[in-house]
Short mmCIF file of C-alpha atoms in Angstrom, two decimals:
data_model
loop_
_atom_site.label_atom_id
_atom_site.label_comp_id
_atom_site.label_asym_id
_atom_site.label_seq_id
_atom_site.Cartn_x
_atom_site.Cartn_y
_atom_site.Cartn_z
CA MET E 1 213.81 136.80 224.91
CA ALA E 2 214.35 138.40 228.26
CA PRO E 3 217.08 141.05 228.50
CA ALA E 4 219.10 138.79 230.82
CA GLU E 5 219.48 136.29 228.00
CA HIS E 6 220.77 138.92 225.58
CA SER E 7 224.54 138.84 225.96
CA LYS E 8 227.52 140.22 224.09
CA THR E 9 231.08 139.02 223.84
CA VAL E 10 234.21 140.95 222.92
CA ASP E 11 236.37 139.02 220.48
CA PHE E 12 239.51 139.60 218.41
CA GLY E 13 238.50 137.43 215.46
CA MET E 14 235.63 135.95 213.52
CA LYS E 15 234.86 132.29 212.88
CA LEU E 16 234.97 131.38 209.20
CA ALA E 17 232.00 129.08 209.61
CA SER E 18 229.84 132.05 210.49
CA LEU E 19 230.38 133.53 207.02
CA MET E 20 227.95 131.09 205.43
CA SER E 21 224.94 132.99 204.10
CA ALA E 22 221.44 132.23 202.95
CA PRO E 23 220.44 132.46 199.27
CA ARG E 24 219.93 135.97 198.02
CA VAL E 25 216.32 137.06 198.30
CA SER E 26 215.37 139.21 195.32
CA ASP E 27 211.63 138.78 194.89
CA VAL E 28 208.49 138.56 197.02
CA PRO E 29 207.56 134.90 196.25
CA THR E 30 211.02 133.74 197.35
CA LEU E 31 210.77 135.82 200.50
CA ASP E 32 207.32 134.32 201.18
CA LYS E 33 208.75 130.80 200.98
CA LEU E 34 211.71 131.56 203.24
CA THR E 35 209.65 133.27 205.93
CA ASP E 36 207.04 130.48 205.78
CA LEU E 37 209.75 127.89 206.40
CA GLU E 38 211.45 129.88 209.15
CA LEU E 39 208.31 130.87 211.03
CA ASN E 40 206.52 127.53 210.79
CA HIS E 41 204.97 126.88 214.25
CA LEU E 42 206.86 129.90 215.64
CA ILE E 43 204.03 132.47 215.65
CA VAL E 44 202.22 132.58 218.99
CA GLU E 45 198.75 134.12 219.28
CA GLU E 46 198.02 135.59 222.70
CA GLU E 47 194.72 135.11 224.47
CA GLU E 48 192.58 137.90 225.83
CA PRO E 49 193.76 139.16 229.26
CA ALA E 50 192.04 137.31 232.11
CA ASP E 51 191.47 140.61 233.88
CA ALA E 52 188.91 142.66 231.97
CA GLU E 53 190.37 145.83 233.48
CA GLN E 54 193.79 145.00 232.03
CA PRO E 55 194.19 147.40 229.08
CA LEU E 56 197.01 145.50 227.40
CA SER E 57 197.96 141.90 226.81
CA TYR E 58 200.87 140.31 228.65
CA ILE E 59 203.43 140.85 225.90
CA LEU E 60 202.44 144.50 225.39
CA SER E 61 202.53 145.16 229.13
CA TRP E 62 206.05 143.78 229.19
CA ILE E 63 207.51 145.61 226.19
CA PHE E 64 205.78 148.90 227.10
CA ARG E 65 206.77 148.68 230.77
CA THR E 66 209.07 151.73 230.51
CA PHE E 67 206.25 153.90 229.16
CA THR E 68 204.87 155.59 232.27
CA LEU E 69 202.86 158.42 230.71
CA GLU E 70 199.27 158.39 231.92
CA VAL E 71 197.31 158.46 228.68
CA PRO E 72 194.20 160.66 228.90
CA ASP E 73 190.75 159.20 228.51
CA VAL E 74 189.51 159.30 224.94
CA THR E 75 186.60 161.55 225.92
CA GLU E 76 189.09 164.26 226.95
CA LEU E 77 190.64 164.59 223.50
CA GLN E 78 189.64 167.67 221.54
CA VAL E 79 190.93 169.15 218.30
CA PRO E 80 190.13 172.24 216.21
CA LEU E 81 187.35 171.38 213.78
CA HIS E 82 189.41 172.32 210.73
CA LYS E 83 191.91 169.61 211.70
CA ILE E 84 189.28 166.94 211.04
CA ARG E 85 190.21 166.96 207.39
CA TYR E 86 188.44 163.79 206.31
CA ARG E 87 184.66 164.02 206.64
CA ASP E 88 181.62 162.19 205.36
CA SER E 89 177.97 163.23 205.32
CA ARG E 90 177.60 162.33 209.02
CA LEU E 91 180.35 164.73 210.07
CA HIS E 92 179.26 167.45 207.66
CA ASP E 93 175.79 167.42 209.23
CA LYS E 94 177.09 167.10 212.78
CA PHE E 95 179.43 170.10 212.62
CA ALA E 96 177.53 172.25 210.11
CA HIS E 97 176.63 174.87 212.74
CA LEU E 98 180.18 175.24 214.12
CA ASP E 99 183.00 177.51 213.10
CA GLU E 100 186.10 175.75 211.72
CA GLN E 101 188.19 177.10 214.61
CA SER E 102 185.90 175.55 217.23
CA MET E 103 187.27 172.82 219.48
CA VAL E 104 185.38 169.55 219.01
CA PRO E 105 185.76 166.07 220.55
CA LEU E 106 187.79 163.60 218.54
CA TYR E 107 185.66 160.68 219.72
CA ASP E 108 181.87 160.40 219.76
CA ASP E 109 181.15 158.58 223.03
CA VAL E 110 177.40 158.49 222.35
CA ASN E 111 177.63 156.57 219.08
CA CYS E 112 180.95 154.89 219.99
CA ARG E 113 182.83 155.95 216.90
CA TRP E 114 185.53 158.42 215.97
CA ASN E 115 184.76 161.83 214.56
CA TRP E 116 186.85 160.99 211.55
CA ALA E 117 185.67 159.50 208.27
CA LEU E 118 187.21 156.04 208.55
CA PRO E 119 186.20 153.75 205.67
CA LYS E 120 185.26 150.11 206.16
CA SER E 121 186.14 149.08 202.62
CA HIS E 122 188.58 150.28 199.99
CA HIS E 123 185.57 150.70 197.67
CA GLU E 124 183.89 153.15 200.04
CA SER E 125 183.23 156.61 198.64
CA GLY E 126 181.72 159.82 199.92
CA ILE E 127 184.72 160.90 202.01
CA ASP E 128 185.83 164.47 201.44
CA GLN E 129 189.28 165.85 202.13
CA LEU E 130 189.22 169.42 203.37
CA PRO E 131 192.14 171.77 202.67
CA ASP E 132 194.48 172.47 205.55
CA LEU E 133 193.79 175.89 207.02
CA GLU E 134 196.74 177.90 208.29
CA GLU E 135 196.33 178.91 211.91
CA ASP E 136 197.22 182.33 213.20
CA GLY E 137 200.01 181.93 215.71
CA ASP E 138 203.62 182.51 216.53
CA GLY E 139 204.98 179.88 214.17
CA GLU E 140 205.62 177.29 216.87
CA GLU E 141 202.89 174.96 215.71
CA ASN E 142 205.15 172.19 214.47
CA SER E 143 208.48 173.09 215.99
CA GLY E 144 210.80 170.83 217.91
CA GLY E 145 209.21 168.15 220.00
CA ASN E 146 205.81 169.85 219.91
CA LEU E 147 203.36 167.63 218.07
CA GLU E 148 200.52 170.07 218.55
CA PHE E 149 197.76 170.34 216.03
CA GLY E 150 199.46 170.12 212.70
CA SER E 151 197.56 169.07 209.63
CA GLY E 152 196.88 165.62 211.01
CA GLU E 153 199.34 164.30 208.44
CA SER E 154 203.07 164.13 208.64
CA PRO E 155 205.06 166.63 206.59
CA LEU E 156 205.99 163.70 204.37
CA THR E 157 202.36 162.91 203.67
CA GLN E 158 201.40 166.47 202.87
CA HIS E 159 203.96 166.99 200.14
CA PRO E 160 205.58 163.65 199.32
CA PRO E 161 208.39 163.84 196.79
CA GLY E 162 207.57 162.34 193.45
CA VAL E 163 203.78 162.73 193.74
CA SER E 164 202.41 164.05 190.49
CA THR E 165 199.99 166.91 190.35
CA THR E 166 197.41 168.02 187.86
CA GLY E 167 197.70 171.06 185.65
CA ASN E 168 196.19 173.34 188.28
CA ASP E 169 198.70 172.12 190.90
CA SER E 170 196.00 170.34 192.91
CA PRO E 171 197.20 167.18 194.68
CA LYS E 172 196.15 163.71 193.65
CA PRO E 173 193.01 162.24 195.25
CA HIS E 174 193.52 160.98 198.77
CA THR E 175 194.10 157.31 199.42
CA LEU E 176 192.98 154.96 202.14
CA GLU E 177 196.48 155.11 203.63
CA ASP E 178 196.36 158.92 203.68
CA ILE E 179 193.16 158.81 205.74
CA PHE E 180 194.58 156.47 208.38
CA SER E 181 198.01 158.11 208.60
CA ALA E 182 196.29 161.46 209.22
CA PHE E 183 194.00 159.81 211.78
CA PHE E 184 196.93 158.30 213.67
CA ASN E 185 198.80 161.60 213.65
CA ILE E 186 195.87 163.74 214.79
CA THR E 187 195.20 161.26 217.60
CA CYS E 188 198.80 161.56 218.75
CA ALA E 189 198.62 165.34 218.44
CA ALA E 190 195.53 165.42 220.65
CA VAL E 191 197.30 163.31 223.28
CA ALA E 192 200.37 165.55 223.09
CA GLN E 193 198.21 168.64 223.53
CA LYS E 194 196.48 167.17 226.58
CA LYS E 195 199.72 165.88 228.13
CA ARG E 196 202.09 168.41 226.69
CA THR E 197 204.53 168.63 229.59
CA GLU E 198 204.73 164.87 230.13
CA VAL E 199 205.24 164.17 226.42
CA MET E 200 208.01 166.76 226.15
CA VAL E 201 209.78 165.29 229.19
CA ALA E 202 209.43 161.75 227.84
CA ASN E 203 210.83 162.81 224.44
CA SER E 204 213.46 165.25 225.64
CA GLY E 205 216.07 165.64 222.92
CA ALA E 206 214.32 163.19 220.61
CA VAL E 207 212.59 163.76 217.31
CA VAL E 208 208.87 163.07 217.47
CA CYS E 209 207.93 160.31 215.05
CA THR E 210 204.99 160.62 212.67
CA TRP E 211 203.09 158.16 210.51
CA SER E 212 203.63 158.47 206.77
CA ALA E 213 201.73 156.93 203.86
CA CYS E 214 204.21 158.05 201.21
CA ASN E 215 205.51 154.55 200.51
CA SER E 216 202.08 152.98 200.16
CA VAL E 217 202.25 153.79 196.45
CA ARG E 218 205.96 153.33 195.81
CA PRO E 219 208.38 150.78 197.27
CA VAL E 220 210.95 151.63 199.88
CA LYS E 221 214.23 152.14 198.06
CA ASP E 222 215.90 148.76 198.32
CA GLN E 223 216.68 146.77 195.19
CA GLU E 224 216.79 143.49 197.12
CA VAL E 225 213.02 143.22 197.61
CA MET E 226 210.49 145.80 196.48
CA ARG E 227 207.95 146.22 199.29
CA LYS E 228 205.52 149.03 200.07
CA PRO E 229 204.51 149.52 203.71
CA ASP E 230 201.03 150.99 204.02
CA LEU E 231 202.04 153.19 206.96
CA ALA E 232 205.55 153.76 208.29
CA LEU E 233 206.54 155.41 211.55
CA LEU E 234 209.40 157.76 210.71
CA ASP E 235 211.63 160.37 212.24
CA ASP E 236 213.42 160.96 208.95
CA VAL E 237 212.56 162.60 205.65
CA GLU E 238 212.99 159.34 203.76
CA ALA E 239 211.59 155.90 204.47
CA ARG E 240 214.37 153.31 204.46
CA TRP E 241 214.38 149.86 205.99
CA ASP E 242 217.30 150.91 208.21
CA THR E 243 215.39 153.93 209.58
CA ILE E 244 211.72 152.87 209.75
CA LYS E 245 210.63 152.58 213.39
CA ALA E 246 207.40 150.60 212.94
CA VAL E 247 204.99 149.54 210.19
CA CYS E 248 201.19 149.30 210.02
CA GLU E 249 199.35 147.29 207.37
CA LEU E 250 195.72 147.85 206.38
CA THR E 251 193.14 145.44 204.98
CA SER E 252 189.38 145.17 205.06
CA GLN E 253 189.65 141.38 205.28
CA VAL E 254 189.81 139.32 208.47
CA TYR E 255 193.36 138.59 209.60
CA THR E 256 194.70 135.09 208.90
CA PRO E 257 198.36 134.12 209.45
CA THR E 258 198.49 132.27 206.11
CA GLY E 259 196.67 134.98 204.17
CA THR E 260 198.09 137.89 202.26
CA ILE E 261 198.15 140.16 205.31
CA GLY E 262 200.02 137.55 207.37
CA LYS E 263 202.67 137.02 204.69
CA THR E 264 203.03 140.77 204.21
CA ILE E 265 203.73 141.34 207.89
CA ASP E 266 206.19 138.42 208.01
CA ASN E 267 208.11 139.85 205.05
CA LYS E 268 208.36 143.34 206.45
CA ALA E 269 209.47 142.03 209.82
CA TYR E 270 212.26 140.19 207.98
CA LEU E 271 213.32 143.36 206.15
CA LEU E 272 213.32 145.45 209.32
CA LEU E 273 215.44 142.96 211.27
CA ARG E 274 217.76 142.43 208.32
CA ARG E 275 218.42 146.13 207.84
CA GLN E 276 218.39 146.96 211.57
CA PRO E 277 220.14 143.93 213.09
CA TRP E 278 220.94 145.85 216.29
CA ARG E 279 217.27 145.76 217.36
CA ARG E 280 216.02 143.28 219.95
CA PHE E 281 212.68 143.02 218.18
CA VAL E 282 210.49 144.86 215.70
CA LEU E 283 206.86 145.92 216.06
CA LEU E 284 204.27 145.91 213.31
CA CYS E 285 200.56 146.68 213.51
CA SER E 286 197.63 145.57 211.43
CA LEU E 287 194.17 147.09 210.99
CA THR E 288 191.89 144.37 209.65
CA ASN E 289 188.23 143.35 209.42
CA GLY E 290 186.87 146.58 208.00
CA TYR E 291 189.92 148.49 209.26
CA ARG E 292 188.60 148.31 212.79
CA GLU E 293 190.56 145.50 214.51
CA LEU E 294 194.01 146.53 215.66
CA GLN E 295 196.64 143.87 216.36
CA VAL E 296 200.29 144.24 217.30
CA HIS E 297 202.84 141.81 215.90
CA MET E 298 206.19 141.46 217.66
CA TYR E 299 209.04 139.62 215.93
CA ASP E 300 212.46 138.72 217.26
CA HIS E 301 214.98 136.03 216.32
CA ALA E 302 212.93 133.36 218.11
CA GLY E 303 209.71 133.93 216.13
CA GLY E 304 206.69 136.14 216.59
CA VAL E 305 203.85 136.98 218.97
CA MET E 306 200.47 138.30 217.85
CA THR E 307 198.22 140.14 220.30
CA PRO E 308 194.43 139.73 220.47
CA PRO E 309 192.49 142.10 218.19
CA ILE E 310 191.26 145.39 219.66
CA HIS E 311 188.25 147.12 218.09
CA ILE E 312 189.28 150.74 217.78
CA ASP E 313 185.67 151.99 217.95
CA ASN E 314 184.48 149.82 220.83
CA ALA E 315 187.73 149.92 222.86
CA PRO E 316 189.15 153.37 222.04
CA ASN E 317 191.19 153.71 225.23
CA ARG E 318 193.08 150.49 224.55
CA TYR E 319 193.80 151.70 221.03
CA LEU E 320 194.94 155.02 222.48
CA GLN E 321 197.27 153.30 224.96
CA ILE E 322 198.95 151.21 222.24
CA LEU E 323 199.35 154.10 219.80
CA SER E 324 200.75 156.41 222.49
CA SER E 325 203.21 153.77 223.69
CA VAL E 326 204.54 153.22 220.17
CA VAL E 327 204.84 156.90 219.26
CA PHE E 328 205.74 158.55 222.58
CA GLY E 329 207.49 155.68 224.34
CA SER E 330 211.25 155.28 224.44
CA LEU E 331 213.00 153.49 221.59
CA GLU E 332 213.26 150.50 223.91
CA CYS E 333 209.45 150.14 223.66
CA ILE E 334 209.69 149.41 219.94
CA GLY E 335 212.63 147.05 220.12
CA TYR E 336 215.81 149.10 220.16
CA ASP E 337 218.64 147.89 222.38
CA PRO E 338 219.49 150.68 224.87
CA SER E 339 223.12 149.56 224.89
CA ILE E 340 223.50 150.22 221.13
CA SER E 341 223.12 153.59 219.44
CA ILE E 342 223.40 153.97 215.67
CA PHE E 343 224.09 157.55 214.62
CA THR E 344 223.82 157.36 210.84
CA LYS E 345 222.12 155.41 208.11
CA THR E 346 223.94 152.13 207.61
CA LEU E 347 222.81 151.54 204.02
CA ARG E 348 224.95 153.50 201.59
CA PRO E 349 223.46 154.57 198.22
CA ALA E 350 225.54 151.92 196.43
CA GLN E 351 224.08 149.19 198.61
CA LEU E 352 220.55 150.32 197.84
CA GLU E 353 221.36 149.52 194.22
CA ASP E 354 223.54 146.45 194.92
CA PRO E 355 222.30 144.56 198.00
CA THR E 356 225.30 142.20 197.90
CA SER E 357 227.62 145.02 198.94
CA ARG E 358 228.75 145.26 202.52
CA PRO E 359 227.19 148.16 204.42
CA SER E 360 230.28 150.28 204.97
CA THR E 361 232.53 149.27 202.11
CA ASN E 362 230.53 150.62 199.18
CA ARG E 363 232.95 153.41 198.49
CA PRO E 364 232.94 154.71 194.92
CA PRO E 365 235.61 152.99 192.80
CA ALA E 366 238.58 154.94 191.56
CA GLN E 367 237.83 156.57 188.23
CA GLY E 368 240.31 156.14 185.43
CA PRO E 369 239.63 156.58 181.72
CA GLN E 370 242.19 153.97 180.71
CA ALA E 371 240.95 151.39 183.17
CA GLY E 372 237.35 152.10 182.24
CA SER E 373 238.07 151.31 178.61
CA LEU E 374 239.86 148.09 179.50
CA ILE E 375 237.11 146.89 181.81
CA ALA E 376 234.42 147.65 179.30
CA GLY E 377 236.38 145.85 176.60
CA THR E 378 235.86 148.64 174.07
CA ALA E 379 238.26 150.18 171.60
CA THR E 380 238.08 153.54 169.91
CA PRO E 381 237.67 153.21 166.13
CA GLU E 382 240.43 154.71 164.05
CA SER E 383 237.92 156.79 162.14
CA ALA E 384 236.83 158.43 165.35
CA LEU E 385 240.41 159.49 166.01
CA GLY E 386 240.76 160.97 162.58
CA THR E 387 243.68 158.63 161.71
CA ASP E 388 244.90 158.60 158.11
CA SER E 389 245.96 155.11 157.02
CA ASN E 390 248.64 156.63 154.78
CA MET E 391 250.10 158.72 157.61
CA GLU E 392 253.60 157.62 158.60
CA MET E 393 254.30 157.22 162.29
CA SER E 394 257.57 158.29 163.79
CA ASP E 395 259.82 155.76 165.50
CA GLU E 396 258.96 157.25 168.87
CA GLU E 397 255.22 156.99 168.25
CA SER E 398 255.52 153.41 167.06
CA LEU E 399 257.07 152.22 170.30
CA PRO E 400 254.70 150.12 172.45
CA ILE E 401 253.31 151.94 175.45
CA ASP E 402 253.18 150.45 178.91
CA PRO E 403 249.79 149.13 180.02
CA PRO E 404 247.97 151.38 182.47
CA GLN E 405 248.59 150.73 186.12
CA LEU E 406 245.56 149.11 187.73
CA GLU E 407 244.73 150.27 191.22
CA ILE E 408 244.85 147.43 193.73
CA PRO E 409 241.88 147.68 196.10
CA GLN E 410 242.76 148.20 199.71
CA ASP E 411 241.77 145.81 202.43
CA PRO E 412 238.67 147.45 203.98
CA LEU E 413 239.71 146.25 207.43
CA ARG E 414 242.97 148.19 207.10
CA ALA E 415 241.22 151.41 206.20
CA THR E 416 241.06 154.10 208.82
CA PHE E 417 237.67 155.16 210.15
CA SER E 418 237.49 158.71 211.40
CA THR E 419 233.75 158.98 212.04
CA PRO E 420 231.98 156.34 214.14
CA ILE E 421 228.56 155.20 212.96
CA GLY E 422 227.39 154.33 216.46
CA ARG E 423 228.26 153.32 220.01
CA ILE E 424 227.89 150.10 221.97
CA ILE E 425 228.18 149.43 225.70
CA VAL E 426 229.83 146.14 226.73
CA ASN E 427 230.58 145.39 230.38
CA ASP E 428 230.16 149.08 231.26
CA HIS E 429 232.73 150.08 228.62
CA ALA E 430 231.74 152.27 225.66
CA TYR E 431 233.06 151.36 222.21
CA ASP E 432 232.73 153.44 219.05
CA ILE E 433 231.21 151.37 216.25
CA LEU E 434 233.23 151.92 213.08
CA GLU E 435 231.60 149.43 210.76
CA LEU E 436 229.00 146.70 210.55
CA ILE E 437 231.13 143.87 209.13
CA PHE E 438 228.84 140.84 209.36
CA LEU E 439 225.25 139.91 210.09
CA SER E 440 223.58 136.54 209.94
CA GLN E 441 220.99 135.82 207.29
CA GLY E 442 217.37 134.93 207.88
CA LEU E 443 214.82 135.79 210.53
CA VAL E 444 215.06 133.00 213.11
CA GLY E 445 218.35 132.10 214.75
CA ARG E 446 221.03 133.66 216.90
CA GLY E 447 220.86 137.00 215.11
CA THR E 448 224.65 137.29 215.06
CA VAL E 449 226.05 140.74 214.30
CA CYS E 450 229.76 141.60 214.24
CA TYR E 451 230.94 145.17 214.62
CA LEU E 452 234.34 146.68 214.05
CA ALA E 453 234.73 148.91 217.10
CA ARG E 454 237.34 151.12 218.71
CA ARG E 455 238.12 152.08 222.28
CA ASN E 456 241.07 154.14 223.48
CA GLY E 457 242.67 153.94 220.04
CA LYS E 458 242.53 150.14 219.90
CA GLU E 459 240.25 148.27 217.51
CA TYR E 460 238.10 145.30 218.48
CA ILE E 461 235.60 142.99 216.86
CA ILE E 462 232.43 142.79 218.93
CA LYS E 463 230.16 139.84 218.38
CA ASP E 464 226.56 140.44 219.43
CA HIS E 465 224.28 137.41 219.39
CA TRP E 466 221.45 135.62 221.16
CA VAL E 467 222.42 132.65 223.30
CA LEU E 468 220.57 130.05 225.32
CA GLY E 469 221.73 130.19 228.89
CA GLY E 470 223.41 132.71 231.12
CA LYS E 471 226.53 134.80 230.89
CA ASP E 472 228.80 131.81 231.55
CA VAL E 473 227.56 130.17 228.36
CA ALA E 474 228.00 133.37 226.38
CA LEU E 475 231.57 133.85 227.58
CA ASN E 476 232.55 130.24 226.88
CA GLU E 477 233.54 131.19 223.33
CA VAL E 478 235.85 133.91 224.61
CA LYS E 479 237.50 131.45 226.99
CA MET E 480 238.08 128.97 224.17
CA LEU E 481 239.66 131.63 221.98
CA GLY E 482 241.88 132.67 224.86
CA GLU E 483 243.16 129.11 225.20
CA MET E 484 243.98 128.80 221.49
#
């Protein structure tokens, strides 16, 4: 939807009817059925641009409109040879006469293919992973917003937590996802090196995102649905559905909306919007048909749009434009609402284990040994206490003891919130977001989110939702509440 149709209303209450929720989704087949029903006839496939000179489709031109960086031509990109860490026999022969510190082109414009060993099938072999060589320098190689030539992989990919090693401490064999995450990252590093000043200005004060393949072998921590994104765009040390910026899925098969790849993308769009309800839309990418056809999938609460496929070998500049826009563009380019800023992770550890818990009310329960015994329904055997059945009890000891006092839980809405989790702008007024108290279920709909907010010491409930019509329609609910 256009930004003009995205309205917010400030309210002092919440309708009880809006508390109805969808069935709990706890497995992939159930999620497949729900997304199939919701997205039926709501996925639009774009046609190729009428203008052959147009690098992007209409929808990508619109959502990337704030990205003004002039992306260099692919033939201008060069990297140190030792940064091309995945090589096959073609690359070994091509660069055999060069020193590892030599600068080499990242793209072979004669043969129209990348100087990176990109497989066309998950059965393909003969790709070698070279060790990462440490460069002599001043230690600023990967500091701050500088995405200069790192290893080609994100720090997460190089040493992912939980990855087992062999007895000689050598890492496990590389995976298909490792190859493509390193390829994406080295491409972005080459762009950043060529346009260093412009990239630093565009990302001033922001953390540069990198592609990670860590969760391609283990699910993102969320007990509601166990899903493993092939590649995740992250600016955090841990992949969580409330922090992942974008997702890319890989398959050697041709893309079909009803196939496995289509269902996978639908499911992950659902999880991203569910865990990040403050986003206008989410972006996902797919590399299909021998891992050469790139498509962008945009989902919002009205459905989805799928762009025409781009062959990354035959149209490298279009691939470069899309990748640069996603990684170096503002957060608005990948669906974040500029009027809403979330400072912290909204999923608490307790909610990762119990998805029915509310985001900000999963505080640890009060610990009490007496209450714990009562709740568990257990009793301590007399033998364990060392009690002698012939022992006489005094009159004082035989008196009944009062039952333990149970702690009455406090109303979470009456609790005080000292640290805001975010900020929202409504009618040019800034409100501190204290808690996410309600969000609608499902993928398609109004996308209603209710925040507990505070401004000038006074608390409000802000209802953020999609409406059909202009501002007058959006404010009609406020007028009705004012008349009640």
